PDB file of C-alpha atoms in Angstrom:
ATOM      1  CA  MET A   2     139.745 136.904 155.615  1.00  0.00           C
ATOM      2  CA  GLN A   3     138.514 134.998 152.580  1.00  0.00           C
ATOM      3  CA  GLN A   4     136.558 136.597 149.752  1.00  0.00           C
ATOM      4  CA  PRO A   5     132.888 136.902 150.798  1.00  0.00           C
ATOM      5  CA  LYS A   6     130.429 134.989 148.614  1.00  0.00           C
ATOM      6  CA  LEU A   7     126.769 135.398 147.688  1.00  0.00           C
ATOM      7  CA  TYR A   8     124.602 132.379 148.472  1.00  0.00           C
ATOM      8  CA  MET A   9     121.052 131.549 147.421  1.00  0.00           C
ATOM      9  CA  LEU A  10     119.230 129.091 149.695  1.00  0.00           C
ATOM     10  CA  LEU A  11     115.860 127.373 149.382  1.00  0.00           C
ATOM     11  CA  LEU A  12     114.696 127.136 152.993  1.00  0.00           C
ATOM     12  CA  GLY A  13     112.055 124.672 154.130  1.00  0.00           C
ATOM     13  CA  SER A  14     110.023 124.383 157.306  1.00  0.00           C
ATOM     14  CA  ARG A  15     106.696 123.121 158.576  1.00  0.00           C
ATOM     15  CA  PRO A  16     105.814 125.804 161.101  1.00  0.00           C
ATOM     16  CA  ALA A  17     103.365 124.944 163.870  1.00  0.00           C
ATOM     17  CA  GLY A  18      99.780 124.933 162.632  1.00  0.00           C
ATOM     18  CA  ARG A  19     100.671 124.177 158.986  1.00  0.00           C
ATOM     19  CA  ASN A  20      99.755 120.955 157.169  1.00  0.00           C
ATOM     20  CA  THR A  21     102.474 121.052 154.523  1.00  0.00           C
ATOM     21  CA  GLU A  22     106.066 122.133 154.291  1.00  0.00           C
ATOM     22  CA  GLN A  23     106.523 125.815 153.446  1.00  0.00           C
ATOM     23  CA  HIS A  24     109.429 127.284 151.443  1.00  0.00           C
ATOM     24  CA  ASP A  25     111.158 130.610 150.995  1.00  0.00           C
ATOM     25  CA  ILE A  26     114.281 131.886 149.272  1.00  0.00           C
ATOM     26  CA  PHE A  27     117.076 133.459 151.294  1.00  0.00           C
ATOM     27  CA  PHE A  28     120.068 135.381 149.958  1.00  0.00           C
ATOM     28  CA  GLY A  29     123.057 135.899 152.202  1.00  0.00           C
ATOM     29  CA  ILE A  30     126.733 136.764 152.122  1.00  0.00           C
ATOM     30  CA  GLY A  31     129.453 134.897 153.980  1.00  0.00           C
ATOM     31  CA  GLU A  32     132.823 133.246 153.580  1.00  0.00           C
ATOM     32  CA  ALA A  33     131.169 129.808 153.781  1.00  0.00           C
ATOM     33  CA  ILE A  34     127.566 128.621 153.779  1.00  0.00           C
ATOM     34  CA  LYS A  35     127.757 127.700 157.479  1.00  0.00           C
ATOM     35  CA  ASP A  36     128.269 131.427 158.216  1.00  0.00           C
ATOM     36  CA  LEU A  37     124.645 132.015 157.150  1.00  0.00           C
ATOM     37  CA  VAL A  38     123.004 129.823 159.808  1.00  0.00           C
ATOM     38  CA  PRO A  39     122.288 132.645 162.311  1.00  0.00           C
ATOM     39  CA  ALA A  40     120.958 134.885 159.527  1.00  0.00           C
ATOM     40  CA  THR A  41     118.626 132.157 158.182  1.00  0.00           C
ATOM     41  CA  LYS A  42     117.157 131.654 161.663  1.00  0.00           C
ATOM     42  CA  ALA A  43     116.644 135.406 162.024  1.00  0.00           C
ATOM     43  CA  PHE A  44     115.062 135.526 158.543  1.00  0.00           C
ATOM     44  CA  TRP A  45     112.389 132.939 159.432  1.00  0.00           C
ATOM     45  CA  PRO A  46     111.785 133.116 163.195  1.00  0.00           C
ATOM     46  CA  GLU A  47     108.369 131.377 162.905  1.00  0.00           C
ATOM     47  CA  ALA A  48     110.199 128.146 162.006  1.00  0.00           C
ATOM     48  CA  LYS A  49     111.337 127.914 165.658  1.00  0.00           C
ATOM     49  CA  GLY A  50     114.183 125.437 165.093  1.00  0.00           C
ATOM     50  CA  ASN A  51     112.308 123.468 162.453  1.00  0.00           C
ATOM     51  CA  LEU A  52     114.288 124.980 159.574  1.00  0.00           C
ATOM     52  CA  HIS A  53     116.337 123.189 156.942  1.00  0.00           C
ATOM     53  CA  VAL A  54     117.840 123.873 153.495  1.00  0.00           C
ATOM     54  CA  ASP A  55     116.401 122.016 150.488  1.00  0.00           C
ATOM     55  CA  ALA A  56     118.759 123.517 147.907  1.00  0.00           C
ATOM     56  CA  TRP A  57     121.601 126.019 147.791  1.00  0.00           C
ATOM     57  CA  ARG A  58     124.132 127.510 145.453  1.00  0.00           C
ATOM     58  CA  GLU A  59     127.022 129.887 145.628  1.00  0.00           C
ATOM     59  CA  VAL A  60     126.054 132.549 143.080  1.00  0.00           C
ATOM     60  CA  THR A  61     129.142 133.215 140.972  1.00  0.00           C
ATOM     61  CA  GLN A  62     127.607 133.556 137.511  1.00  0.00           C
ATOM     62  CA  VAL A  63     124.256 134.185 135.885  1.00  0.00           C
ATOM     63  CA  ASP A  64     123.640 134.257 132.131  1.00  0.00           C
ATOM     64  CA  GLY A  65     127.349 134.608 131.302  1.00  0.00           C
ATOM     65  CA  PHE A  66     127.897 137.390 133.839  1.00  0.00           C
ATOM     66  CA  GLU A  67     130.234 137.039 136.786  1.00  0.00           C
ATOM     67  CA  VAL A  68     128.756 137.950 140.178  1.00  0.00           C
ATOM     68  CA  LYS A  69     131.168 139.169 142.858  1.00  0.00           C
ATOM     69  CA  VAL A  70     130.686 140.430 146.385  1.00  0.00           C
ATOM     70  CA  ILE A  71     132.663 143.581 147.155  1.00  0.00           C
ATOM     71  CA  LEU A  72     133.201 145.274 150.505  1.00  0.00           C
ATOM     72  CA  ARG A  73     131.643 148.736 150.458  1.00  0.00           C
ATOM     73  CA  ALA A  74     134.736 150.115 152.217  1.00  0.00           C
ATOM     74  CA  GLU A  75     136.791 149.158 149.134  1.00  0.00           C
ATOM     75  CA  VAL A  76     134.488 151.025 146.734  1.00  0.00           C
ATOM     76  CA  SER A  77     135.244 154.743 146.426  1.00  0.00           C
ATOM     77  CA  HIS A  78     131.792 155.423 144.968  1.00  0.00           C
ATOM     78  CA  GLU A  79     129.073 153.269 143.541  1.00  0.00           C
ATOM     79  CA  ALA A  80     128.549 153.979 139.892  1.00  0.00           C
ATOM     80  CA  ALA A  81     125.155 153.318 138.391  1.00  0.00           C
ATOM     81  CA  ALA A  82     125.364 149.696 137.307  1.00  0.00           C
ATOM     82  CA  GLU A  83     124.373 148.809 133.766  1.00  0.00           C
ATOM     83  CA  ASN A  84     123.460 145.290 134.840  1.00  0.00           C
ATOM     84  CA  ARG A  85     121.640 144.228 137.965  1.00  0.00           C
ATOM     85  CA  LEU A  86     120.980 140.826 139.497  1.00  0.00           C
ATOM     86  CA  PHE A  87     117.257 140.016 139.832  1.00  0.00           C
ATOM     87  CA  PHE A  88     115.426 137.187 141.584  1.00  0.00           C
ATOM     88  CA  LEU A  89     112.104 136.098 140.064  1.00  0.00           C
ATOM     89  CA  ASN A  90     109.612 133.560 141.366  1.00  0.00           C
ATOM     90  CA  LEU A  91     107.392 132.360 138.533  1.00  0.00           C
ATOM     91  CA  GLY A  92     104.159 130.544 139.252  1.00  0.00           C
ATOM     92  CA  GLY A  93     102.022 128.435 136.964  1.00  0.00           C
ATOM     93  CA  TYR A  94      99.438 125.686 136.712  1.00  0.00           C
ATOM     94  CA  LYS A  95      98.963 122.433 134.825  1.00  0.00           C
ATOM     95  CA  ALA A  96      95.569 121.067 133.804  1.00  0.00           C
ATOM     96  CA  GLY A  97      94.408 118.334 136.178  1.00  0.00           C
ATOM     97  CA  GLU A  98      97.097 119.082 138.794  1.00  0.00           C
ATOM     98  CA  PHE A  99      95.949 120.355 142.198  1.00  0.00           C
ATOM     99  CA  ASP A 100      98.990 122.537 142.753  1.00  0.00           C
ATOM    100  CA  GLU A 101     100.709 125.748 141.846  1.00  0.00           C
ATOM    101  CA  PHE A 102     104.137 125.062 140.401  1.00  0.00           C
ATOM    102  CA  HIS A 103     107.047 127.453 140.865  1.00  0.00           C
ATOM    103  CA  TYR A 104     110.224 128.239 139.016  1.00  0.00           C
ATOM    104  CA  LYS A 105     112.790 130.342 140.805  1.00  0.00           C
ATOM    105  CA  MET A 106     115.273 132.115 138.597  1.00  0.00           C
ATOM    106  CA  LEU A 107     118.046 134.670 138.617  1.00  0.00           C
ATOM    107  CA  ALA A 108     118.426 137.110 135.755  1.00  0.00           C
ATOM    108  CA  VAL A 109     121.015 139.734 134.921  1.00  0.00           C
ATOM    109  CA  ALA A 110     119.310 142.679 133.285  1.00  0.00           C
ATOM    110  CA  GLU A 111     119.503 146.461 133.146  1.00  0.00           C
ATOM    111  CA  ASP A 112     116.028 146.852 134.665  1.00  0.00           C
ATOM    112  CA  LYS A 113     112.922 144.981 135.807  1.00  0.00           C
ATOM    113  CA  LYS A 114     111.296 145.160 132.386  1.00  0.00           C
ATOM    114  CA  ALA A 115     114.259 143.363 130.795  1.00  0.00           C
ATOM    115  CA  ALA A 116     114.215 140.743 133.574  1.00  0.00           C
ATOM    116  CA  ILE A 117     110.531 140.054 132.849  1.00  0.00           C
ATOM    117  CA  ARG A 118     111.315 139.648 129.134  1.00  0.00           C
ATOM    118  CA  GLN A 119     113.863 136.977 130.108  1.00  0.00           C
ATOM    119  CA  ALA A 120     111.318 135.240 132.374  1.00  0.00           C
ATOM    120  CA  ARG A 121     108.779 135.112 129.538  1.00  0.00           C
ATOM    121  CA  GLN A 122     111.312 133.227 127.405  1.00  0.00           C
ATOM    122  CA  THR A 123     111.667 130.320 129.857  1.00  0.00           C
ATOM    123  CA  ALA A 124     110.063 126.979 129.023  1.00  0.00           C
ATOM    124  CA  PHE A 125     108.292 127.145 132.397  1.00  0.00           C
ATOM    125  CA  TYR A 126     106.568 130.404 131.553  1.00  0.00           C
ATOM    126  CA  ARG A 127     105.542 129.299 128.065  1.00  0.00           C
ATOM    127  CA  HIS A 128     104.292 125.834 129.065  1.00  0.00           C
ATOM    128  CA  THR A 129     102.909 126.171 132.594  1.00  0.00           C
ATOM    129  CA  GLY A 130      99.555 127.857 132.477  1.00  0.00           C
ATOM    130  CA  ILE A 131      95.995 127.017 131.624  1.00  0.00           C
ATOM    131  CA  LYS A 132      92.986 129.000 130.458  1.00  0.00           C
ATOM    132  CA  GLY A 133      91.898 131.232 133.316  1.00  0.00           C
ATOM    133  CA  ALA A 134      95.136 130.624 135.258  1.00  0.00           C
ATOM    134  CA  PRO A 135      98.098 131.881 133.234  1.00  0.00           C
ATOM    135  CA  SER A 136     101.731 131.651 134.264  1.00  0.00           C
ATOM    136  CA  HIS A 137     102.669 134.651 136.343  1.00  0.00           C
ATOM    137  CA  ILE A 138     105.311 136.214 138.493  1.00  0.00           C
ATOM    138  CA  ASP A 139     104.141 135.409 142.003  1.00  0.00           C
ATOM    139  CA  GLU A 140     102.229 137.912 144.117  1.00  0.00           C
ATOM    140  CA  LYS A 141     100.552 139.512 141.073  1.00  0.00           C
ATOM    141  CA  PHE A 142      97.813 138.654 138.644  1.00  0.00           C
ATOM    142  CA  GLY A 143      99.733 138.358 135.409  1.00  0.00           C
ATOM    143  CA  VAL A 144     103.215 139.754 134.961  1.00  0.00           C
ATOM    144  CA  ASP A 145     103.923 142.984 136.767  1.00  0.00           C
ATOM    145  CA  VAL A 146     107.273 144.652 137.412  1.00  0.00           C
ATOM    146  CA  ASP A 147     106.474 145.440 141.032  1.00  0.00           C
ATOM    147  CA  GLU A 148     107.139 141.946 142.350  1.00  0.00           C
ATOM    148  CA  LEU A 149     110.633 141.350 141.130  1.00  0.00           C
ATOM    149  CA  TYR A 150     113.473 141.776 143.555  1.00  0.00           C
ATOM    150  CA  GLN A 151     116.880 143.152 142.911  1.00  0.00           C
ATOM    151  CA  VAL A 152     118.992 140.747 144.975  1.00  0.00           C
ATOM    152  CA  LYS A 153     121.004 143.516 146.629  1.00  0.00           C
ATOM    153  CA  ASP A 154     117.724 144.969 147.947  1.00  0.00           C
ATOM    154  CA  ILE A 155     116.653 141.793 149.771  1.00  0.00           C
ATOM    155  CA  LEU A 156     119.913 141.208 151.612  1.00  0.00           C
ATOM    156  CA  SER A 157     119.794 141.854 155.355  1.00  0.00           C
ATOM    157  CA  PRO A 158     120.346 145.482 156.425  1.00  0.00           C
ATOM    158  CA  ALA A 159     123.748 144.593 157.938  1.00  0.00           C
ATOM    159  CA  GLN A 160     124.892 142.941 154.707  1.00  0.00           C
ATOM    160  CA  LYS A 161     123.690 145.880 152.583  1.00  0.00           C
ATOM    161  CA  GLU A 162     125.696 148.175 154.840  1.00  0.00           C
ATOM    162  CA  HIS A 163     128.937 146.200 154.404  1.00  0.00           C
ATOM    163  CA  TYR A 164     128.716 144.742 150.880  1.00  0.00           C
ATOM    164  CA  THR A 165     127.658 145.469 147.337  1.00  0.00           C
ATOM    165  CA  LEU A 166     127.441 143.257 144.239  1.00  0.00           C
ATOM    166  CA  ALA A 167     129.460 143.684 141.064  1.00  0.00           C
ATOM    167  CA  ILE A 168     128.052 142.101 137.893  1.00  0.00           C
ATOM    168  CA  GLN A 169     130.419 141.980 134.921  1.00  0.00           C
ATOM    169  CA  PRO A 170     130.602 140.013 131.676  1.00  0.00           C
ATOM    170  CA  GLY A 171     132.276 136.776 132.680  1.00  0.00           C
ATOM    171  CA  GLY A 172     133.390 135.053 129.526  1.00  0.00           C
ATOM    172  CA  ALA A 173     133.896 131.359 130.233  1.00  0.00           C
ATOM    173  CA  VAL A 174     132.669 131.241 133.833  1.00  0.00           C
ATOM    174  CA  PRO A 175     131.510 127.711 134.785  1.00  0.00           C
ATOM    175  CA  GLU A 176     127.891 127.089 135.824  1.00  0.00           C
ATOM    176  CA  ASP A 177     127.183 127.317 139.552  1.00  0.00           C
ATOM    177  CA  GLU A 178     126.912 123.944 141.262  1.00  0.00           C
ATOM    178  CA  LEU A 179     123.430 123.249 142.620  1.00  0.00           C
ATOM    179  CA  HIS A 180     123.327 121.399 145.944  1.00  0.00           C
ATOM    180  CA  LEU A 181     120.004 119.549 146.289  1.00  0.00           C
ATOM    181  CA  GLY A 182     118.692 117.509 149.194  1.00  0.00           C
ATOM    182  CA  TYR A 183     117.729 117.862 152.825  1.00  0.00           C
ATOM    183  CA  PHE A 184     120.426 119.781 154.697  1.00  0.00           C
ATOM    184  CA  LYS A 185     120.073 120.302 158.441  1.00  0.00           C
ATOM    185  CA  LEU A 186     121.420 123.703 159.505  1.00  0.00           C
ATOM    186  CA  HIS A 187     123.843 122.273 162.072  1.00  0.00           C
ATOM    187  CA  LYS A 188     125.464 120.113 159.354  1.00  0.00           C
ATOM    188  CA  LEU A 189     126.126 122.892 156.825  1.00  0.00           C
TER     189      LEU A 189
END
């Protein structure tokens, strides 16, 4: 068995009754991205076969920290981690644009408050907002710690049962490769 890997996927679909393509983020663990196909279908059943991937990455590093997937059976006990991996979905507006723009980011931080501080430092957060419609972390009015996700918490129940994430200073770990385009599930 190969080393399991953490993947982050931007899923797209135009479910029946919708006028525009919808998107969601999916995190999954597998030896290869193709191993995640059944889990992505289970994650978004309303897509009914109309699901594709618009972007994906194998998450190996974030902010100079190495991210590893570890089998729970190989961990004698889980110590309280100093650093955690967070997923944030920032939303913002631009004057004259009939849209809400989004910036999806990963952050390694000790808690949600520190992850929000990192989000507020991004160019997106500082420059995407207008009077009456400030940049925000989606699902809240303004920035609120309740709508951040610790990645390990949004894995499927089966994956949480079998795996955990280890985040350690990584030194010279190369940037994750981003795969962008329209990827049909059966071709992954």
